[in-house]
Coordinates of C-alpha atoms and ligand atoms in Angstrom, one line a residue:
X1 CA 113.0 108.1 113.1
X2 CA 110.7 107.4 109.6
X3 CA 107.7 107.8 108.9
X4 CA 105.8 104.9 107.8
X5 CA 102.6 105.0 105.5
X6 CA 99.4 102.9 106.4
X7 CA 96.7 101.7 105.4
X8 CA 94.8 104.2 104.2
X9 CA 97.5 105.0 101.7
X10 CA 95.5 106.4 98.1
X11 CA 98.9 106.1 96.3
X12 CA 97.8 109.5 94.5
X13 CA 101.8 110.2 95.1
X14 CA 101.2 113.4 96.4
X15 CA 103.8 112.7 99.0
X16 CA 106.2 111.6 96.4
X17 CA 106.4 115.2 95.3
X18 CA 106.5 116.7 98.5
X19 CA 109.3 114.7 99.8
X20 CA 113.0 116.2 99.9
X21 CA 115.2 113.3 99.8
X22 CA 113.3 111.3 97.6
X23 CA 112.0 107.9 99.8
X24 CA 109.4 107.2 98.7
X25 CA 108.5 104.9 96.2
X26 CA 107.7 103.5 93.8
X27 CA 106.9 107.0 92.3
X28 CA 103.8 107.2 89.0
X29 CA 107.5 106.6 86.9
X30 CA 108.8 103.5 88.3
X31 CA 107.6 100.2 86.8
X32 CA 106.2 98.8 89.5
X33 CA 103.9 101.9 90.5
X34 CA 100.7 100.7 89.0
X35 CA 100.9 97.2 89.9
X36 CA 102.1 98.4 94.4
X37 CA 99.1 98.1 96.4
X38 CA 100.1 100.9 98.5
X39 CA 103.4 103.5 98.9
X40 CA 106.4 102.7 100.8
X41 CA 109.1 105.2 102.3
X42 CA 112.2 104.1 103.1
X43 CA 112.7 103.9 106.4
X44 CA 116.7 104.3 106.4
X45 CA 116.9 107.5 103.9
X46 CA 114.0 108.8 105.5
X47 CA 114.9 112.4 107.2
X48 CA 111.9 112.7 109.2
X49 CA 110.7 116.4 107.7
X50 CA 107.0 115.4 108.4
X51 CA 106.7 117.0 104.0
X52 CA 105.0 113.7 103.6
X53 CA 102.2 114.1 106.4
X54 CA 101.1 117.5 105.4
X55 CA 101.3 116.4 101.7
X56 CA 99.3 113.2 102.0
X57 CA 95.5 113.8 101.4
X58 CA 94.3 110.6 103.5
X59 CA 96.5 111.1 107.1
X60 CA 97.9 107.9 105.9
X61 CA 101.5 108.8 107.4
X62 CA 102.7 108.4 110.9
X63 CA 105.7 108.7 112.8
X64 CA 107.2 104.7 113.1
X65 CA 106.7 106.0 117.3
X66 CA 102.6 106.5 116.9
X67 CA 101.7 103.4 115.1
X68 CA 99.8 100.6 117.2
X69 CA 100.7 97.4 117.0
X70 CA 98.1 96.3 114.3
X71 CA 100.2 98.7 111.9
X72 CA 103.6 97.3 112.6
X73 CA 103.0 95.3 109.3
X74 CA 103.5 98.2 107.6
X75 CA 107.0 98.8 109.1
X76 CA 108.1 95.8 107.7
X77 CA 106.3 96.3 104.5
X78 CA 108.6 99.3 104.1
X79 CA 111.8 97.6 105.1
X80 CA 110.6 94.5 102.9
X81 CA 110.3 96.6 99.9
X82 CA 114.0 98.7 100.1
X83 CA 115.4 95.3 100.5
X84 CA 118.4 93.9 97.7
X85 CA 117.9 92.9 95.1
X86 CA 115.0 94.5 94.2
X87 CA 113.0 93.5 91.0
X88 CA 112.9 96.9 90.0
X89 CA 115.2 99.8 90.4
X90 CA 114.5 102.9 92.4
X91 CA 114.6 105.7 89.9
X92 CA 113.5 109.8 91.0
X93 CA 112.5 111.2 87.6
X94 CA 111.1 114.4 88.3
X95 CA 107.9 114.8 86.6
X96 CA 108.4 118.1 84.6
X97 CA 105.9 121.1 84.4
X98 CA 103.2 121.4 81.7
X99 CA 104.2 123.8 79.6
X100 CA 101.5 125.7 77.0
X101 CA 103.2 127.0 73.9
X102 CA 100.2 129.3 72.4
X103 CA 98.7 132.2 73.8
X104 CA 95.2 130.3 73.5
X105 CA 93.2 129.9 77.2
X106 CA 92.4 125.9 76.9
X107 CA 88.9 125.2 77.6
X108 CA 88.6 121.7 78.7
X109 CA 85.0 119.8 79.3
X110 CA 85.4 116.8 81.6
X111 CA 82.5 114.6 81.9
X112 CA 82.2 112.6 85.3
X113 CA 83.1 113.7 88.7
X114 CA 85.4 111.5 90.8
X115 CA 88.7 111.0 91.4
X116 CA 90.1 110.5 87.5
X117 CA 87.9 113.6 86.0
X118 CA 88.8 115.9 89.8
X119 CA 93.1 114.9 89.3
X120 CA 92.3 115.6 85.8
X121 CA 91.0 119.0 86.3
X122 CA 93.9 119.6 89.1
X123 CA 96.3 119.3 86.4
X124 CA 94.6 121.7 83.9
X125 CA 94.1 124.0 86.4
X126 CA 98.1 124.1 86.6
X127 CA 98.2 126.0 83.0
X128 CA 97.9 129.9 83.4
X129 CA 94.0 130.9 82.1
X130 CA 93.2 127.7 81.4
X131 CA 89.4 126.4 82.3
X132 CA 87.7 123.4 83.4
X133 CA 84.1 122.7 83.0
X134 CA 82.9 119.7 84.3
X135 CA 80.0 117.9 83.7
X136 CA 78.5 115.1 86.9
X137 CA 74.7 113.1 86.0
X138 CA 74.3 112.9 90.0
X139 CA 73.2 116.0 92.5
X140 CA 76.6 115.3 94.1
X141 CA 80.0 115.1 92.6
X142 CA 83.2 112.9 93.6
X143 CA 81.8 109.6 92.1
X144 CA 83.3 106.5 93.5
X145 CA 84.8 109.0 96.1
X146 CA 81.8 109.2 98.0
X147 CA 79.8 106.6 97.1
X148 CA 82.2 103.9 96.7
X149 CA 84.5 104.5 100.0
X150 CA 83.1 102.5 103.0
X151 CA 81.8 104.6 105.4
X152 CA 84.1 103.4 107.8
X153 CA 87.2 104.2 106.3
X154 CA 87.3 107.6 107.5
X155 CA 90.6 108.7 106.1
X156 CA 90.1 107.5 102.6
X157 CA 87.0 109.5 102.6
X158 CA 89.2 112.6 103.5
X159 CA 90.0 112.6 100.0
X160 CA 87.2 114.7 99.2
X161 CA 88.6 117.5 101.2
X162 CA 91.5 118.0 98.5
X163 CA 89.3 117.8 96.0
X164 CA 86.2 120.4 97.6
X165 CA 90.1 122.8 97.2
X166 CA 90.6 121.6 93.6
X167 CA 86.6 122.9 92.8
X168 CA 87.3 126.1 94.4
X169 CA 90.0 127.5 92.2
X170 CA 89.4 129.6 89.8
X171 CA 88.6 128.7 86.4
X172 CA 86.6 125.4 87.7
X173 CA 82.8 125.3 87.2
X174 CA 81.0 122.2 88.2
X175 CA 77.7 121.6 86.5
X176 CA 75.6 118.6 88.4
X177 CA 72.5 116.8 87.1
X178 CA 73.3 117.2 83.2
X179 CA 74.1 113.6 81.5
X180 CA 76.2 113.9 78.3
X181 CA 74.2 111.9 76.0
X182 CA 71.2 112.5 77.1
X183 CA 70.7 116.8 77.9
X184 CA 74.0 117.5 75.7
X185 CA 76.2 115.8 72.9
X186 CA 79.4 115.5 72.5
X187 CA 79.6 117.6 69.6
X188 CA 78.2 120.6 71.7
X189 CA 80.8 120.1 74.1
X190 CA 83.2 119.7 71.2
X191 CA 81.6 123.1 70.3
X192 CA 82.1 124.8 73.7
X193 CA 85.3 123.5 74.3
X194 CA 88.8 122.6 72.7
X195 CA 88.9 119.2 74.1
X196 CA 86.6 116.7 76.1
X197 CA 87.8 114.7 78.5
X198 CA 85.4 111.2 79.9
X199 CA 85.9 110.1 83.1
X200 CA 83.2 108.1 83.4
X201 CA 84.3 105.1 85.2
X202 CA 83.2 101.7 85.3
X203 CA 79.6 101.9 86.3
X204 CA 78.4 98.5 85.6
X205 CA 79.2 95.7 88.0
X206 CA 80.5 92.2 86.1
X207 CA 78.0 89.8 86.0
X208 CA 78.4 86.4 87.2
X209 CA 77.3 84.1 84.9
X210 CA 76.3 80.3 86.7
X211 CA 72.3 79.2 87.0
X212 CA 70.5 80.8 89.4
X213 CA 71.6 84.5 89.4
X214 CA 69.0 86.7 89.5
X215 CA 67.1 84.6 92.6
X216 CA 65.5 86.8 95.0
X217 CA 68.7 87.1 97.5
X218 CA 71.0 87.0 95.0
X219 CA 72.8 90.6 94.4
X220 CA 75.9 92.7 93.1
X221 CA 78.5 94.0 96.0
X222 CA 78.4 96.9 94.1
X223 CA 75.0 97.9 94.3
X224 CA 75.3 97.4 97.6
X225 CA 77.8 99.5 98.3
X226 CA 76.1 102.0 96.6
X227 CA 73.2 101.8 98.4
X228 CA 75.0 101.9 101.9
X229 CA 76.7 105.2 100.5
X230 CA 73.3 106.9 99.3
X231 CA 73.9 106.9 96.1
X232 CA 70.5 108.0 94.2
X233 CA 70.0 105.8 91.9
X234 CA 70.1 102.8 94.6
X235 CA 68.7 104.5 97.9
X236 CA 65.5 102.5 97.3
X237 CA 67.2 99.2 96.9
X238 CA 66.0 96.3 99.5
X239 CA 68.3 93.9 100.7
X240 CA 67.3 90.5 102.8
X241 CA 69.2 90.6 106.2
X242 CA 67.1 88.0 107.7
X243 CA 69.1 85.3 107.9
X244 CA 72.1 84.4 109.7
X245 CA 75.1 83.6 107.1
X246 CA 75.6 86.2 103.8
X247 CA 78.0 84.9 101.1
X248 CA 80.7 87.1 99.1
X249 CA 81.8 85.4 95.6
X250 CA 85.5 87.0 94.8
X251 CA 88.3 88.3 97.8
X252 CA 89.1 92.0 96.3
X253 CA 88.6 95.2 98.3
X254 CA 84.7 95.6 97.4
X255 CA 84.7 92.2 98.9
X256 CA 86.0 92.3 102.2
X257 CA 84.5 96.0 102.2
X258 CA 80.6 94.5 102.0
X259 CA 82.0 91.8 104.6
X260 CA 83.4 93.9 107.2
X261 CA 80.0 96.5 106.5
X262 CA 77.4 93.6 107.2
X263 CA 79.3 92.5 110.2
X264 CA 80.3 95.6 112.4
X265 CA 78.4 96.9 115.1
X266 CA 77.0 99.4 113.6
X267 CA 76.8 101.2 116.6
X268 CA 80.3 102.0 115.0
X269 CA 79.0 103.3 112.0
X270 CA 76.5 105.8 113.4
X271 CA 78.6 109.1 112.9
X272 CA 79.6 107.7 109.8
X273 CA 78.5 109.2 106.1
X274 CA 76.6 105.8 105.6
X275 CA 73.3 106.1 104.6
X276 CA 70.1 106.4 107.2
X277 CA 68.7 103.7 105.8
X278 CA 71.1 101.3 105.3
X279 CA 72.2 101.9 108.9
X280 CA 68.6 101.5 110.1
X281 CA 68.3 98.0 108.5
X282 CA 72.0 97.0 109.3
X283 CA 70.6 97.8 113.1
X284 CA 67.8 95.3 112.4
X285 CA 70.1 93.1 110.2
X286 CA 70.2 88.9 111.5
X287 CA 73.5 88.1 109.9
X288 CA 75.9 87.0 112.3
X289 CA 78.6 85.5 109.7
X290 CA 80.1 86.3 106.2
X291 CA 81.6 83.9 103.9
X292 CA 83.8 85.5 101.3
X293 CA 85.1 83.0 98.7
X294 CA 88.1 83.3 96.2
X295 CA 88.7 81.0 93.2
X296 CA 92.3 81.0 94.0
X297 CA 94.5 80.5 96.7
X298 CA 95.7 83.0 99.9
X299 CA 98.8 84.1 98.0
X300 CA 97.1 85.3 95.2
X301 CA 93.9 86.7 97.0
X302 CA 92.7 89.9 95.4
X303 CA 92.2 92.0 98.6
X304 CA 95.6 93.9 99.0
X305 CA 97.8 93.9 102.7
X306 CA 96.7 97.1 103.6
X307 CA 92.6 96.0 103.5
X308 CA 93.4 93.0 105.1
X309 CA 95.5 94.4 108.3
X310 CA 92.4 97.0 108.4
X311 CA 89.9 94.3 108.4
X312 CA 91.5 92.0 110.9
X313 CA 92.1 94.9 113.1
X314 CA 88.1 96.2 113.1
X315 CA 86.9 94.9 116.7
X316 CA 83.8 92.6 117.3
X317 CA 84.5 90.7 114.4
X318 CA 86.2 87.2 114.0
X319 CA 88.3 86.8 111.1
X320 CA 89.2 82.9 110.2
X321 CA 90.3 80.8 107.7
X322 CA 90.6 76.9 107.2
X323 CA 94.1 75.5 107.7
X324 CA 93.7 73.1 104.8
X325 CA 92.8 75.9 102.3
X326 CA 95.6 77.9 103.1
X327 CA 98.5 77.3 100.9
X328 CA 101.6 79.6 99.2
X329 CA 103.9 81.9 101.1
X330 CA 104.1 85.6 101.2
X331 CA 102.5 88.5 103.6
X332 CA 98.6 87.8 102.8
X333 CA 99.3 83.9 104.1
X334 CA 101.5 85.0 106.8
X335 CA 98.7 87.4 108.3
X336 CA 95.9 84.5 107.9
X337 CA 98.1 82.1 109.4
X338 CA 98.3 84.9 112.7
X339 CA 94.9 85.7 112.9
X340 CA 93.9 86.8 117.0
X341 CA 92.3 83.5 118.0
X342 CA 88.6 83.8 117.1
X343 CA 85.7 83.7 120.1
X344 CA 86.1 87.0 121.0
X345 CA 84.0 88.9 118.2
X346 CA 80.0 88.9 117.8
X347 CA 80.2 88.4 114.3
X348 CA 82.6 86.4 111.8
X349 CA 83.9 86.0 108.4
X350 CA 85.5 83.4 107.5
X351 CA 87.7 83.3 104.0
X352 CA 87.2 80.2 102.0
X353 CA 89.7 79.7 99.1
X354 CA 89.9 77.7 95.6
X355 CA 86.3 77.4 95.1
X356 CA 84.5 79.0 92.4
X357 CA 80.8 79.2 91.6
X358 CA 79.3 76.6 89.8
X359 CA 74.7 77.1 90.8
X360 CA 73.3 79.1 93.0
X361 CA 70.7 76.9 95.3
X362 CA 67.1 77.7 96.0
X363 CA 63.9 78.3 94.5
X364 CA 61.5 81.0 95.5
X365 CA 65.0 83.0 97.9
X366 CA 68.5 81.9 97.6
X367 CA 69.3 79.2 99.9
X368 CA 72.8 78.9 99.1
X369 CA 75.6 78.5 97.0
X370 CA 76.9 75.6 95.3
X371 CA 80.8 75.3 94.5
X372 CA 83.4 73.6 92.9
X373 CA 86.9 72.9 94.0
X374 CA 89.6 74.7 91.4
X375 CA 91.7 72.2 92.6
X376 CA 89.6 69.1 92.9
X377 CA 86.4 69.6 91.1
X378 CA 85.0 68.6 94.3
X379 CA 81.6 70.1 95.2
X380 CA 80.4 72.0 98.4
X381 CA 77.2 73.4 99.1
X382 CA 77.4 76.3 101.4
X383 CA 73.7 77.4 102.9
X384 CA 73.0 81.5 102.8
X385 CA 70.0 83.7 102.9
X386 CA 71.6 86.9 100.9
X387 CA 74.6 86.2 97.7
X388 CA 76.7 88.6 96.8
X389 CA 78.9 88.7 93.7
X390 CA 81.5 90.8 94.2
X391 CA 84.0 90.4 90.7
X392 CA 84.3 93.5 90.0
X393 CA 83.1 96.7 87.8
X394 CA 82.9 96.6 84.0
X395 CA 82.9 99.7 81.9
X396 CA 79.9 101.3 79.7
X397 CA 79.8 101.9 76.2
X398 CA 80.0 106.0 75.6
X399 CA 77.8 107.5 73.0
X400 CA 79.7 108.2 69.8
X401 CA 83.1 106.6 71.0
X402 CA 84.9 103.4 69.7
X403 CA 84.1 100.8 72.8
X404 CA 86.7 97.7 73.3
X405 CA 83.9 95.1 74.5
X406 CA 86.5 92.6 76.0
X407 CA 88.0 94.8 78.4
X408 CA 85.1 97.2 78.9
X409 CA 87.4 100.6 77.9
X410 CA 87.6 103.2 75.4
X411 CA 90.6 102.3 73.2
X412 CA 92.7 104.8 73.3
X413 CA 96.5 105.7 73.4
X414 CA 98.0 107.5 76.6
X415 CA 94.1 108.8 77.2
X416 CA 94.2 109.9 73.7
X417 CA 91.2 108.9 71.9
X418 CA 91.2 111.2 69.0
X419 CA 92.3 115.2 68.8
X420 CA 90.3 116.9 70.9
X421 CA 88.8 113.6 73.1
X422 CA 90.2 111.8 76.0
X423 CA 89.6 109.3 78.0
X424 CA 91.4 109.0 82.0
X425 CA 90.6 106.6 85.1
X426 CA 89.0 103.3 85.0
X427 CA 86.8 103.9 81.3
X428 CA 91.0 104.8 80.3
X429 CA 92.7 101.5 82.2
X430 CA 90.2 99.6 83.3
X431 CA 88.9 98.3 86.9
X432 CA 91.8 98.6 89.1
X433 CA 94.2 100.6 91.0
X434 CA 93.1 102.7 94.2
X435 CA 91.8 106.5 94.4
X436 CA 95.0 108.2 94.0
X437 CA 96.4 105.4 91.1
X438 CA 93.8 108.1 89.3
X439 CA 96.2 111.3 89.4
X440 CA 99.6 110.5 87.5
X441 CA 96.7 108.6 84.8
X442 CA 95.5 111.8 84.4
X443 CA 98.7 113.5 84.5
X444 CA 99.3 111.1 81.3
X445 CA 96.2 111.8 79.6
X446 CA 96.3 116.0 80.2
X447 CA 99.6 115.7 78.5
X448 CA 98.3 114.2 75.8
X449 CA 95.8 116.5 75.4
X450 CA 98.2 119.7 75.7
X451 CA 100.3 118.2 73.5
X452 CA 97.4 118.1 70.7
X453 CA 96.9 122.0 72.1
X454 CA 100.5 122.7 71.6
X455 CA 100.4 121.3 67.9
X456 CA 97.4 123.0 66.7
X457 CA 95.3 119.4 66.6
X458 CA 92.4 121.2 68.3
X459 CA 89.6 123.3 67.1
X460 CA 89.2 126.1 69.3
X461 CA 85.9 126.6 70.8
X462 CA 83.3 128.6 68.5
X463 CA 81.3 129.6 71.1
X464 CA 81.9 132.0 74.3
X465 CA 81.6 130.7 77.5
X466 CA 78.1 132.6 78.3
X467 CA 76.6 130.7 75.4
X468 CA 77.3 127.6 77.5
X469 CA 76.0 128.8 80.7
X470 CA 72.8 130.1 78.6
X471 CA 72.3 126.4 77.3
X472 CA 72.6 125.1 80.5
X473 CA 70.2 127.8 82.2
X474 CA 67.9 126.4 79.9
X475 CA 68.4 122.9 80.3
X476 CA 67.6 123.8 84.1
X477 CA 64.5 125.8 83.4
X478 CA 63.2 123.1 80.9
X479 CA 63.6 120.4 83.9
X480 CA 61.3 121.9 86.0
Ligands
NAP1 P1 88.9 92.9 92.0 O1 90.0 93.4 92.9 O2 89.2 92.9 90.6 O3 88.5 91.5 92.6 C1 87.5 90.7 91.8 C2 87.4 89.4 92.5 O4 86.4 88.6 91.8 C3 88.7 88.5 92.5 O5 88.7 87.7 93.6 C4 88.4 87.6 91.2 O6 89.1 86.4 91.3 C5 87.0 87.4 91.4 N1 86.3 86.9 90.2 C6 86.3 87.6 88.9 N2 85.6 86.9 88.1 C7 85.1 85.8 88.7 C8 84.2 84.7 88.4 N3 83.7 84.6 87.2 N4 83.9 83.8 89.3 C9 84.4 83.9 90.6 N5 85.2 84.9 91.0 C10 85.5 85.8 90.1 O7 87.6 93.9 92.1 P2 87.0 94.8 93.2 O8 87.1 94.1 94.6 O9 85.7 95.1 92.7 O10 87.9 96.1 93.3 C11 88.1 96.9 92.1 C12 89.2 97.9 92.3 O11 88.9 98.8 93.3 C13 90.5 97.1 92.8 O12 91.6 97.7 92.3 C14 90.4 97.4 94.3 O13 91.7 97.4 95.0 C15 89.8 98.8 94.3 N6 89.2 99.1 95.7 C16 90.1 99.5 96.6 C17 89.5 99.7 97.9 C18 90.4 100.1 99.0 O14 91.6 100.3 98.8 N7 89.9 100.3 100.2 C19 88.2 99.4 98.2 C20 87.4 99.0 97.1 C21 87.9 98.8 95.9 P3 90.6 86.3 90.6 O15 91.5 87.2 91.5 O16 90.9 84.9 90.7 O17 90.5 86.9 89.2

């Protein structure tokens, strides 16, 4: 009887660990573990302990008996992936202990708050004495987390729960509102600590560069999606639902995220974390229908399975796509050749594929958005009162570190920057991967950094811990 993992699956591998027999892969080790969209366990070595269930921060595991029949997929996912010949081979490394060879106490900075800098921390934390301070700009901490997760997505958002445990051990101290940069340097923190590590993310959205961005109606997905989770910095934003047909430029996650958010009753939102406002003017919202459109074809969408069962399966709304535009083979075709026949839902989104951007159309408001085949070069105009680009986040420069332009990261080597500063998560890799692909990259980068600790590379702090909590008293008392 196995177990099957769904939709909600973080692929933080926490289950990996906690299973006894070893099914489920691929594990942070195997070569294919940052590129799976999700965690499979093999449903004919599975022993059916339930490790995985209690292990898994998300409740993305179930018995094969309790799954409905929109998460049968994920059944076959798991057979599909155990099946000879694989690409890859199924290996078990164990991941060994960290192990601290000086009677120092580390004293680590880590500057952000979500997932990257909180599995970071988890993995100090494993090394007897050692301390974690950890600096967030916002009032609240967990970054993307909590104001990145769609409200909806209940069990993603659970996450939070392992790490409110992580900020509770001893040795942690979270420090909210102070921006490094701006109230302290990295050479104080150098000063304070033996190492600092950034886990800043990728705050900036990329922009879309075609005539017409900018146009009143014309936004970024991501500021959107901050602005439905409260963030602070966007709670004020305004966003023009008064018309009837919204348009999403690019097909990953964020995408079908902002598509399924402006076309679900939002009756089903309402004891959601979303924010008051946004629900407010999503009651009052006139868009019926969402276009989300992809440069390339089905196969190579950018929304993973998992997003996609979840997004078909969210009553009221009719998913479709145009027979002609859908090409390839493999599971993301296969569902959007199956979709439920549409004329149930009060709302719609309809996928459109190998059409990229070329104008946006208007003048005073968007009134549209003009596109060109990829395949063709043939060109559609689709009408729309509100644009969203949704093509992904690009990382910011960090005050006094090297910046790779190109790719938007801190160059580094295995989260090494230099002795002494690391980088882990998204400013580490760049945009991709899912919440949990953020613990075994900080596994990586804490080991780097312990083995600097191990070698003597690192300066120890020439300050006491009180001198830092003094600063910071005073940073508070200057503020007010
Ligand atoms: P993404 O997955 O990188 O998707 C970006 C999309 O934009 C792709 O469709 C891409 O097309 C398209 N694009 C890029 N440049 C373009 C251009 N100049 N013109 C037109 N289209 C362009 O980014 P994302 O959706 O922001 O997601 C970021 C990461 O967060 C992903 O790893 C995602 O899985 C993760 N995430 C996960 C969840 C979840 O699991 N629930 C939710 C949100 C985000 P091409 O594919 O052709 O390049």
């Amino acid at each position: 009887m196995p177990h099957v993992i769904t939709q909600s699956c973080c692929s933080d591998a926490s289950c990996v660990y906690a299973c006894p027999v070893n099914c489920i892969h691929p594990t942070p080790d195997e070569p294919d573990f940052l590129s799976a969209e999700m965690l499979y366990i093999d449903p004919k070595t599975c022993v059916d302990c339930g490790a995985c269930t209690s292990a898994c921060p998300v409740d993305a595991i179930k018995p094969h008996t309790k799954i409905d029949a929109s998460e049968k997929v994920f059944l076959t996912l798991s057979e599909d992936f155990y099946r000879e010949p694989r690409k890859y081979p199924i290996l078990a490394k164990p991941v060994p202990r960290l192990e601290v060879s000086t009677p120092d106490r580390l004293r680590v900075a880590i500057v952000g708050s979500g997932p990257a800098a909180m599995y970071a921390a988890d993995e100090i934390l494993t090394i007897p004495g050692a301390t974690v301070n950890m600096f967030e700009r916002l009032p609240k901490p967990y970054g993307l987390a909590r104001f990145g997760v769609a409200p909806d997505h209940k069990r993603t958002r659970q996450v939070s729960q392992q790490f409110d445990d992580i900020a509770a051990r001893s040795g942690f101290q979270l420090y909210t509102g102070i921006e490094i940069g701006k109230h302290l340097t990295q050479a104080e923190l150098l000063a304070h600590h033996h190492a600092v590590i950034y886990a800043v993310g990728a705050s900036a959205d990329r922009p879309l560069d075609v005539p017409g961005m900018g146009m009143p109606g014309t936004t970024s997905a991501t500021d959107f999606v901050a602005w439905y989770n409260g963030h602070p910095d966007f709670k004020d934003r305004e966003f023009d639902l008064s018309h009837n047909r919204a348009i999403v430029i690019g097909n990953g996650n964020v995408a079908l995220d902002v598509a399924r958010i402006l076309t679900i009753d939002p009756a089903r939102l309402a004891y959601s974390p979303i924010a008051t406002q946004a629900l407010d003017a999503l009651h009052d919202s006139k868009i019926e229908e969402v276009v989300v459109v992809g440069r390339r074809g089905a196969a190579n969408a950018a929304f993973t399975v998992p997003e996609l069962v979840g997004l078909c399966s969210t009553g009221g709304i009719d998913v479709s796509v145009r027979a002609d535009e859908l090409d390839g083979s493999g599971t993301k075709v296969d569902l959007l050749k199956n979709l439920p026949r549409i004329g149930t839902g009060t709302s719609k989104i309809e996928f459109r594929f190998w059409k990229t951007p070329v104008r946006i159309l208007g003048g005073e408001t968007v009134s549209g958005v003009e596109f060109s085949n990829t395949q063709t070069g043939e060109l559609e105009q689709i009408p729309a009162g509100l644009v969203l680009t949704s093509i992904g986040y690009q990382g910011r420069p960090v005050q006094d570190l090297p910046f790779d332009e190109t790719r938007g990261v801190v160059p580094n080597e295995d989260g090494r920057v230099s002795a002494g500063t690391y980088v882990t998560g998204w400013i580490k890799r760049g945009p991709s991967g899912f919440i949990g692909t953020n613990k075994s990259c900080a596994q990586e980068t804490v080991r780097a950094l312990v083995d600097d600790f191990n070698n003597g590379r690192l300066r120890a702090p020439g300050t006491r811990t009180r001198d830092l909590t003094a600063r910071i008293g005073r940073l508070r008392r200057d503020a007010r």
